[in-house]
PDB file of C-alpha atoms in Angstrom:
ATOM      1  CA  MET P   1       7.355-108.259 -18.081  1.00 37.00           C
ATOM      2  CA  ALA P   2       4.842-109.674 -15.599  1.00 43.00           C
ATOM      3  CA  PHE P   3       5.954-111.594 -12.536  1.00 56.00           C
ATOM      4  CA  GLY P   4       6.006-115.256 -13.339  1.00 57.00           C
ATOM      5  CA  GLY P   5       6.443-114.706 -17.065  1.00 61.00           C
ATOM      6  CA  THR P   6       9.525-115.030 -19.180  1.00 68.00           C
ATOM      7  CA  VAL P   7      12.641-113.313 -17.896  1.00 87.00           C
ATOM      8  CA  SER P   8      16.098-113.148 -19.408  1.00 93.00           C
ATOM      9  CA  ALA P   9      18.012-116.389 -19.663  1.00 96.00           C
ATOM     10  CA  HIS P  10      21.110-116.385 -17.476  1.00 97.00           C
ATOM     11  CA  PRO P  11      23.663-119.011 -18.584  1.00 98.00           C
ATOM     12  CA  LEU P  12      25.572-120.264 -15.577  1.00 98.00           C
ATOM     13  CA  ASP P  13      28.755-121.145 -17.438  1.00 98.00           C
ATOM     14  CA  GLY P  14      31.192-118.405 -16.422  1.00 98.00           C
ATOM     15  CA  ALA P  15      28.687-116.650 -14.148  1.00 98.00           C
ATOM     16  CA  VAL P  16      29.543-115.615 -10.579  1.00 98.00           C
ATOM     17  CA  VAL P  17      26.814-116.816  -8.210  1.00 98.00           C
ATOM     18  CA  ALA P  18      26.380-116.457  -4.459  1.00 98.00           C
ATOM     19  CA  VAL P  19      24.403-119.235  -2.768  1.00 98.00           C
ATOM     20  CA  VAL P  20      23.068-118.304   0.654  1.00 98.00           C
ATOM     21  CA  GLY P  21      22.392-121.274   2.909  1.00 97.00           C
ATOM     22  CA  ALA P  22      24.939-123.258   0.915  1.00 98.00           C
ATOM     23  CA  SER P  23      25.722-125.668   3.743  1.00 95.00           C
ATOM     24  CA  GLY P  24      22.111-126.915   3.879  1.00 95.00           C
ATOM     25  CA  ALA P  25      20.680-129.911   2.063  1.00 95.00           C
ATOM     26  CA  LEU P  26      19.100-127.841  -0.702  1.00 97.00           C
ATOM     27  CA  GLY P  27      21.614-124.994  -0.863  1.00 97.00           C
ATOM     28  CA  SER P  28      24.549-127.371  -1.164  1.00 98.00           C
ATOM     29  CA  LEU P  29      22.911-129.108  -4.132  1.00 98.00           C
ATOM     30  CA  VAL P  30      22.200-125.765  -5.794  1.00 98.00           C
ATOM     31  CA  ALA P  31      25.845-124.809  -5.287  1.00 98.00           C
ATOM     32  CA  ARG P  32      27.221-128.086  -6.636  1.00 98.00           C
ATOM     33  CA  GLY P  33      24.828-127.983  -9.573  1.00 98.00           C
ATOM     34  CA  ALA P  34      25.828-124.416 -10.421  1.00 98.00           C
ATOM     35  CA  ALA P  35      29.491-125.382 -10.233  1.00 98.00           C
ATOM     36  CA  ALA P  36      28.857-128.342 -12.544  1.00 98.00           C
ATOM     37  CA  ARG P  37      27.303-125.910 -15.026  1.00 98.00           C
ATOM     38  CA  GLY P  38      30.422-123.761 -14.951  1.00 98.00           C
ATOM     39  CA  ALA P  39      29.622-121.074 -12.378  1.00 98.00           C
ATOM     40  CA  GLY P  40      32.114-119.508 -10.005  1.00 98.00           C
ATOM     41  CA  LEU P  41      30.744-119.578  -6.480  1.00 98.00           C
ATOM     42  CA  VAL P  42      30.536-117.561  -3.307  1.00 98.00           C
ATOM     43  CA  LEU P  43      29.133-119.850  -0.607  1.00 98.00           C
ATOM     44  CA  VAL P  44      27.338-118.161   2.281  1.00 98.00           C
ATOM     45  CA  GLY P  45      26.294-119.665   5.609  1.00 97.00           C
ATOM     46  CA  ARG P  46      26.965-119.914   9.320  1.00 95.00           C
ATOM     47  CA  ASP P  47      29.314-122.924   9.420  1.00 95.00           C
ATOM     48  CA  GLU P  48      32.657-122.339   7.708  1.00 97.00           C
ATOM     49  CA  ALA P  49      33.799-125.962   7.818  1.00 97.00           C
ATOM     50  CA  ARG P  50      30.605-127.213   6.199  1.00 96.00           C
ATOM     51  CA  LEU P  51      30.722-124.473   3.572  1.00 97.00           C
ATOM     52  CA  ARG P  52      34.276-125.347   2.570  1.00 97.00           C
ATOM     53  CA  ALA P  53      33.249-128.977   2.124  1.00 97.00           C
ATOM     54  CA  VAL P  54      30.508-128.134  -0.410  1.00 98.00           C
ATOM     55  CA  VAL P  55      32.587-127.143  -3.443  1.00 97.00           C
ATOM     56  CA  GLU P  56      36.368-127.274  -3.286  1.00 95.00           C
ATOM     57  CA  GLY P  57      37.996-123.915  -3.944  1.00 94.00           C
ATOM     58  CA  ALA P  58      34.810-121.860  -3.743  1.00 97.00           C
ATOM     59  CA  ASP P  59      34.909-118.538  -1.912  1.00 97.00           C
ATOM     60  CA  VAL P  60      33.223-118.537   1.485  1.00 98.00           C
ATOM     61  CA  VAL P  61      31.407-115.858   3.480  1.00 98.00           C
ATOM     62  CA  VAL P  62      30.471-116.816   7.035  1.00 98.00           C
ATOM     63  CA  GLY P  63      27.507-114.971   8.462  1.00 96.00           C
ATOM     64  CA  ASP P  64      23.835-114.902   9.373  1.00 94.00           C
ATOM     65  CA  LEU P  65      20.969-113.482   7.316  1.00 93.00           C
ATOM     66  CA  GLY P  66      19.943-111.473  10.356  1.00 92.00           C
ATOM     67  CA  ASP P  67      23.142-109.447   9.932  1.00 95.00           C
ATOM     68  CA  ALA P  68      22.213-106.477   7.748  1.00 95.00           C
ATOM     69  CA  THR P  69      25.789-106.201   6.477  1.00 96.00           C
ATOM     70  CA  LEU P  70      25.997-109.771   5.141  1.00 98.00           C
ATOM     71  CA  GLY P  71      25.156-108.705   1.599  1.00 98.00           C
ATOM     72  CA  GLU P  72      27.918-106.122   1.621  1.00 98.00           C
ATOM     73  CA  ARG P  73      30.460-108.810   2.455  1.00 98.00           C
ATOM     74  CA  VAL P  74      29.084-111.088  -0.258  1.00 98.00           C
ATOM     75  CA  VAL P  75      29.501-108.349  -2.865  1.00 98.00           C
ATOM     76  CA  GLU P  76      32.970-107.475  -1.562  1.00 98.00           C
ATOM     77  CA  VAL P  77      34.169-111.072  -1.870  1.00 98.00           C
ATOM     78  CA  ALA P  78      32.582-111.592  -5.290  1.00 98.00           C
ATOM     79  CA  ARG P  79      34.067-108.396  -6.697  1.00 98.00           C
ATOM     80  CA  GLY P  80      37.422-108.943  -5.049  1.00 97.00           C
ATOM     81  CA  ARG P  81      37.820-112.435  -6.488  1.00 95.00           C
ATOM     82  CA  HIS P  82      35.836-112.267  -9.733  1.00 96.00           C
ATOM     83  CA  GLY P  83      35.233-108.581 -10.435  1.00 98.00           C
ATOM     84  CA  ARG P  84      31.443-108.890 -10.421  1.00 98.00           C
ATOM     85  CA  LEU P  85      28.378-110.676  -9.064  1.00 98.00           C
ATOM     86  CA  ASP P  86      25.919-112.165 -11.574  1.00 98.00           C
ATOM     87  CA  GLY P  87      23.386-113.912  -9.360  1.00 98.00           C
ATOM     88  CA  VAL P  88      22.238-114.679  -5.834  1.00 98.00           C
ATOM     89  CA  VAL P  89      20.259-117.746  -4.761  1.00 98.00           C
ATOM     90  CA  ASN P  90      18.795-117.555  -1.267  1.00 98.00           C
ATOM     91  CA  ALA P  91      18.167-121.083   0.007  1.00 97.00           C
ATOM     92  CA  ALA P  92      18.424-120.292   3.736  1.00 95.00           C
ATOM     93  CA  GLY P  93      15.574-120.560   6.205  1.00 90.00           C
ATOM     94  CA  VAL P  94      14.215-121.823   9.506  1.00 92.00           C
ATOM     95  CA  VAL P  95      10.850-123.322  10.452  1.00 94.00           C
ATOM     96  CA  ALA P  96       8.582-123.650  13.488  1.00 94.00           C
ATOM     97  CA  PHE P  97       5.397-125.616  14.084  1.00 95.00           C
ATOM     98  CA  GLY P  98       2.397-125.398  16.383  1.00 95.00           C
ATOM     99  CA  PRO P  99      -0.553-123.087  17.059  1.00 95.00           C
ATOM    100  CA  LEU P 100       0.376-119.426  17.019  1.00 95.00           C
ATOM    101  CA  ALA P 101      -1.013-118.967  20.545  1.00 96.00           C
ATOM    102  CA  ASP P 102       1.555-121.490  21.789  1.00 95.00           C
ATOM    103  CA  THR P 103       4.489-120.012  19.885  1.00 95.00           C
ATOM    104  CA  ASP P 104       6.870-117.818  21.866  1.00 96.00           C
ATOM    105  CA  ASP P 105       7.385-114.244  20.729  1.00 97.00           C
ATOM    106  CA  ALA P 106      11.093-114.942  20.325  1.00 96.00           C
ATOM    107  CA  VAL P 107      10.359-117.763  17.879  1.00 95.00           C
ATOM    108  CA  VAL P 108       8.034-115.588  15.784  1.00 95.00           C
ATOM    109  CA  GLU P 109      10.694-112.886  15.759  1.00 95.00           C
ATOM    110  CA  GLU P 110      13.431-115.311  14.702  1.00 94.00           C
ATOM    111  CA  LEU P 111      11.266-116.715  11.914  1.00 93.00           C
ATOM    112  CA  PHE P 112      10.722-113.293  10.413  1.00 93.00           C
ATOM    113  CA  LEU P 113      14.259-112.076  10.973  1.00 94.00           C
ATOM    114  CA  THR P 114      15.784-115.049   9.157  1.00 92.00           C
ATOM    115  CA  ASN P 115      13.092-115.627   6.563  1.00 92.00           C
ATOM    116  CA  VAL P 116      11.787-112.165   5.631  1.00 95.00           C
ATOM    117  CA  VAL P 117      13.832-109.316   7.089  1.00 96.00           C
ATOM    118  CA  GLY P 118      17.148-111.023   6.375  1.00 96.00           C
ATOM    119  CA  PRO P 119      16.414-111.682   2.685  1.00 97.00           C
ATOM    120  CA  LEU P 120      15.327-108.047   2.305  1.00 97.00           C
ATOM    121  CA  PHE P 121      18.518-106.866   4.005  1.00 97.00           C
ATOM    122  CA  LEU P 122      20.443-109.109   1.609  1.00 98.00           C
ATOM    123  CA  ALA P 123      18.594-107.902  -1.484  1.00 98.00           C
ATOM    124  CA  ARG P 124      19.197-104.246  -0.625  1.00 97.00           C
ATOM    125  CA  ARG P 125      22.949-104.812  -0.482  1.00 98.00           C
ATOM    126  CA  VAL P 126      23.381-107.043  -3.529  1.00 98.00           C
ATOM    127  CA  LEU P 127      21.038-105.274  -5.953  1.00 98.00           C
ATOM    128  CA  PRO P 128      23.514-102.571  -7.043  1.00 97.00           C
ATOM    129  CA  ALA P 129      26.002-105.256  -8.070  1.00 98.00           C
ATOM    130  CA  LEU P 130      23.284-107.265  -9.839  1.00 98.00           C
ATOM    131  CA  GLN P 131      22.166-104.134 -11.675  1.00 97.00           C
ATOM    132  CA  GLU P 132      25.701-103.677 -12.960  1.00 97.00           C
ATOM    133  CA  SER P 133      25.813-107.229 -14.312  1.00 97.00           C
ATOM    134  CA  GLY P 134      22.180-107.550 -15.414  1.00 97.00           C
ATOM    135  CA  GLY P 135      21.921-110.467 -13.033  1.00 98.00           C
ATOM    136  CA  PHE P 136      19.315-112.433 -11.122  1.00 98.00           C
ATOM    137  CA  LEU P 137      17.987-112.998  -7.615  1.00 98.00           C
ATOM    138  CA  VAL P 138      16.304-116.262  -6.620  1.00 98.00           C
ATOM    139  CA  ASN P 139      14.358-116.734  -3.392  1.00 97.00           C
ATOM    140  CA  LEU P 140      13.207-120.142  -2.182  1.00 96.00           C
ATOM    141  CA  SER P 141       9.660-119.683  -0.933  1.00 95.00           C
ATOM    142  CA  ALA P 142       7.271-122.652  -0.510  1.00 93.00           C
ATOM    143  CA  VAL P 143       3.861-124.109  -1.253  1.00 95.00           C
ATOM    144  CA  VAL P 144       2.495-122.593   1.991  1.00 94.00           C
ATOM    145  CA  ALA P 145       2.768-119.167   0.358  1.00 96.00           C
ATOM    146  CA  GLU P 146      -0.082-120.390  -1.861  1.00 96.00           C
ATOM    147  CA  HIS P 147      -1.828-122.714   0.601  1.00 95.00           C
ATOM    148  CA  PRO P 148      -1.267-121.652   4.250  1.00 95.00           C
ATOM    149  CA  MET P 149      -1.480-124.467   6.788  1.00 92.00           C
ATOM    150  CA  ALA P 150      -2.978-124.619  10.259  1.00 93.00           C
ATOM    151  CA  GLY P 151      -0.267-125.144  12.830  1.00 93.00           C
ATOM    152  CA  MET P 152       2.141-123.245  10.600  1.00 93.00           C
ATOM    153  CA  ALA P 153       0.676-119.730  10.696  1.00 95.00           C
ATOM    154  CA  ALA P 154       3.928-117.865  11.205  1.00 93.00           C
ATOM    155  CA  TYR P 155       5.829-120.024   8.710  1.00 93.00           C
ATOM    156  CA  SER P 156       3.070-119.650   6.116  1.00 95.00           C
ATOM    157  CA  ALA P 157       3.004-115.910   6.690  1.00 95.00           C
ATOM    158  CA  TYR P 158       6.731-115.516   6.146  1.00 94.00           C
ATOM    159  CA  LYS P 159       6.692-117.562   2.941  1.00 94.00           C
ATOM    160  CA  ALA P 160       3.778-115.493   1.643  1.00 96.00           C
ATOM    161  CA  ALA P 161       5.660-112.319   2.587  1.00 96.00           C
ATOM    162  CA  LEU P 162       8.750-113.482   0.716  1.00 96.00           C
ATOM    163  CA  THR P 163       6.722-114.262  -2.394  1.00 97.00           C
ATOM    164  CA  ALA P 164       5.009-110.867  -2.144  1.00 97.00           C
ATOM    165  CA  ALA P 165       8.409-109.191  -1.953  1.00 97.00           C
ATOM    166  CA  ASP P 166       9.542-111.107  -5.031  1.00 97.00           C
ATOM    167  CA  ARG P 167       6.434-110.025  -6.947  1.00 96.00           C
ATOM    168  CA  ALA P 168       7.038-106.387  -6.057  1.00 96.00           C
ATOM    169  CA  LEU P 169      10.765-106.540  -6.785  1.00 96.00           C
ATOM    170  CA  ALA P 170      10.188-108.153 -10.175  1.00 95.00           C
ATOM    171  CA  ARG P 171       8.170-105.099 -11.192  1.00 94.00           C
ATOM    172  CA  GLU P 172      10.409-102.625  -9.381  1.00 94.00           C
ATOM    173  CA  LEU P 173      13.535-103.910 -11.113  1.00 94.00           C
ATOM    174  CA  ARG P 174      12.000-104.451 -14.544  1.00 87.00           C
ATOM    175  CA  ARG P 175      13.923-101.627 -16.188  1.00 90.00           C
ATOM    176  CA  SER P 176      17.170-102.218 -14.301  1.00 92.00           C
ATOM    177  CA  GLY P 177      17.937-105.540 -15.966  1.00 92.00           C
ATOM    178  CA  VAL P 178      17.721-107.618 -12.764  1.00 96.00           C
ATOM    179  CA  ASP P 179      15.434-110.665 -12.859  1.00 97.00           C
ATOM    180  CA  VAL P 180      13.714-111.962  -9.719  1.00 97.00           C
ATOM    181  CA  ILE P 181      12.734-115.631  -9.577  1.00 97.00           C
ATOM    182  CA  ASP P 182      10.352-116.972  -6.934  1.00 97.00           C
ATOM    183  CA  VAL P 183      10.404-120.740  -6.315  1.00 97.00           C
ATOM    184  CA  ARG P 184       7.601-122.370  -4.293  1.00 97.00           C
ATOM    185  CA  PRO P 185       8.246-126.101  -4.013  1.00 96.00           C
ATOM    186  CA  PRO P 186       6.024-128.539  -2.125  1.00 94.00           C
ATOM    187  CA  HIS P 187       7.379-130.195   1.010  1.00 93.00           C
ATOM    188  CA  THR P 188      10.952-131.256   0.303  1.00 95.00           C
ATOM    189  CA  GLU P 189      13.013-133.796   2.250  1.00 94.00           C
ATOM    190  CA  THR P 190      15.731-131.384   3.378  1.00 94.00           C
ATOM    191  CA  GLY P 191      15.587-132.429   7.039  1.00 91.00           C
ATOM    192  CA  LEU P 192      14.508-128.912   8.044  1.00 90.00           C
ATOM    193  CA  ALA P 193      11.213-130.190   9.465  1.00 90.00           C
ATOM    194  CA  ALA P 194      13.189-132.314  11.931  1.00 91.00           C
ATOM    195  CA  ARG P 195      15.044-129.216  13.216  1.00 92.00           C
ATOM    196  CA  PRO P 196      12.305-126.687  14.008  1.00 94.00           C
ATOM    197  CA  LEU P 197      12.836-123.669  16.221  1.00 94.00           C
ATOM    198  CA  ALA P 198       9.766-124.836  18.146  1.00 94.00           C
ATOM    199  CA  GLY P 199       6.977-127.384  17.986  1.00 94.00           C
ATOM    200  CA  GLU P 200       6.750-130.689  16.200  1.00 91.00           C
ATOM    201  CA  ALA P 201       6.135-131.198  12.516  1.00 88.00           C
ATOM    202  CA  PRO P 202       2.687-132.489  11.575  1.00 85.00           C
ATOM    203  CA  ARG P 203       2.417-135.693   9.634  1.00 84.00           C
ATOM    204  CA  LEU P 204       3.583-134.740   6.170  1.00 82.00           C
ATOM    205  CA  PRO P 205       3.472-136.684   2.919  1.00 83.00           C
ATOM    206  CA  THR P 206       6.732-137.920   1.508  1.00 90.00           C
ATOM    207  CA  GLY P 207       8.415-134.863   0.084  1.00 91.00           C
ATOM    208  CA  LEU P 208      10.391-134.123  -3.020  1.00 94.00           C
ATOM    209  CA  GLU P 209      14.023-135.056  -3.247  1.00 96.00           C
ATOM    210  CA  PRO P 210      16.127-131.895  -2.772  1.00 96.00           C
ATOM    211  CA  SER P 211      17.949-132.648  -6.009  1.00 97.00           C
ATOM    212  CA  VAL P 212      14.681-132.186  -7.933  1.00 97.00           C
ATOM    213  CA  VAL P 213      14.206-128.703  -6.497  1.00 97.00           C
ATOM    214  CA  ALA P 214      17.864-127.747  -6.956  1.00 98.00           C
ATOM    215  CA  GLU P 215      17.815-128.708 -10.630  1.00 97.00           C
ATOM    216  CA  ALA P 216      14.524-126.843 -11.111  1.00 97.00           C
ATOM    217  CA  VAL P 217      16.095-123.682  -9.661  1.00 98.00           C
ATOM    218  CA  LEU P 218      19.105-123.897 -11.956  1.00 98.00           C
ATOM    219  CA  ASP P 219      16.956-124.718 -14.985  1.00 97.00           C
ATOM    220  CA  ALA P 220      14.735-121.691 -14.256  1.00 97.00           C
ATOM    221  CA  VAL P 221      17.769-119.407 -14.127  1.00 98.00           C
ATOM    222  CA  GLU P 222      19.163-120.690 -17.407  1.00 98.00           C
ATOM    223  CA  ALA P 223      15.821-120.947 -19.224  1.00 96.00           C
ATOM    224  CA  GLY P 224      14.470-117.566 -18.113  1.00 94.00           C
ATOM    225  CA  ARG P 225      11.489-118.502 -15.921  1.00 94.00           C
ATOM    226  CA  GLY P 226      10.210-115.866 -13.518  1.00 93.00           C
ATOM    227  CA  GLU P 227       8.715-118.308 -11.045  1.00 95.00           C
ATOM    228  CA  ILE P 228       8.177-121.970 -10.299  1.00 95.00           C
ATOM    229  CA  ALA P 229       4.813-122.494  -8.632  1.00 96.00           C
ATOM    230  CA  SER P 230       4.178-125.532  -6.467  1.00 95.00           C
ATOM    231  CA  ASP P 231       2.075-127.291  -9.089  1.00 94.00           C
ATOM    232  CA  ALA P 232       4.929-127.103 -11.582  1.00 95.00           C
ATOM    233  CA  PHE P 233       6.702-129.816  -9.614  1.00 92.00           C
ATOM    234  CA  GLY P 234       3.950-132.328 -10.383  1.00 73.00           C
TER     235      GLY P 234
END
């Protein structure tokens, strides 16, 4: 099975799914959409109150992607409540803008910790559980993985790194029964661009509605699509 080709379909009705970044604009819609399709949820993020407001009765894990043990706690909660973990959707992330020469080292480090190192930490910890269930892992990358932008060098680099990791993992896990889905939407109106770690967002075209991306993620999981490239959003 080549990356980007057909993967196994994963019906969400009755599945146990962890959504990382579930308190954000996109992650919350993914979580609510998965719940509407019948999934049991483990909601993961940094703000407990906001997480508990996303889907009533869902399990909650409070933590940061930079914490290498976060995935262990996600698996522990999923197994303790539901006996298994069928899927993980990583919709967390941070952004920064501006020329690389003007970007502080601490900002570059935070970008990669949250957006590359953290997802790899997470994947390492959840993969054994996903192998047991024949589950799936979804990472939200972005169009800049395909088309890097000036003034967004570090952000483009991290998205490209995440997509590269997904490509490698899809091949690495081929025989284990775990499917990896890479999603690269165009600019989406999540509000993230208004909350950068540094810099100011360039003038951007009107983005996609987050609901469009959330539904595309859930459809890809259920239909068995290995990736959603930016041009698939029209």
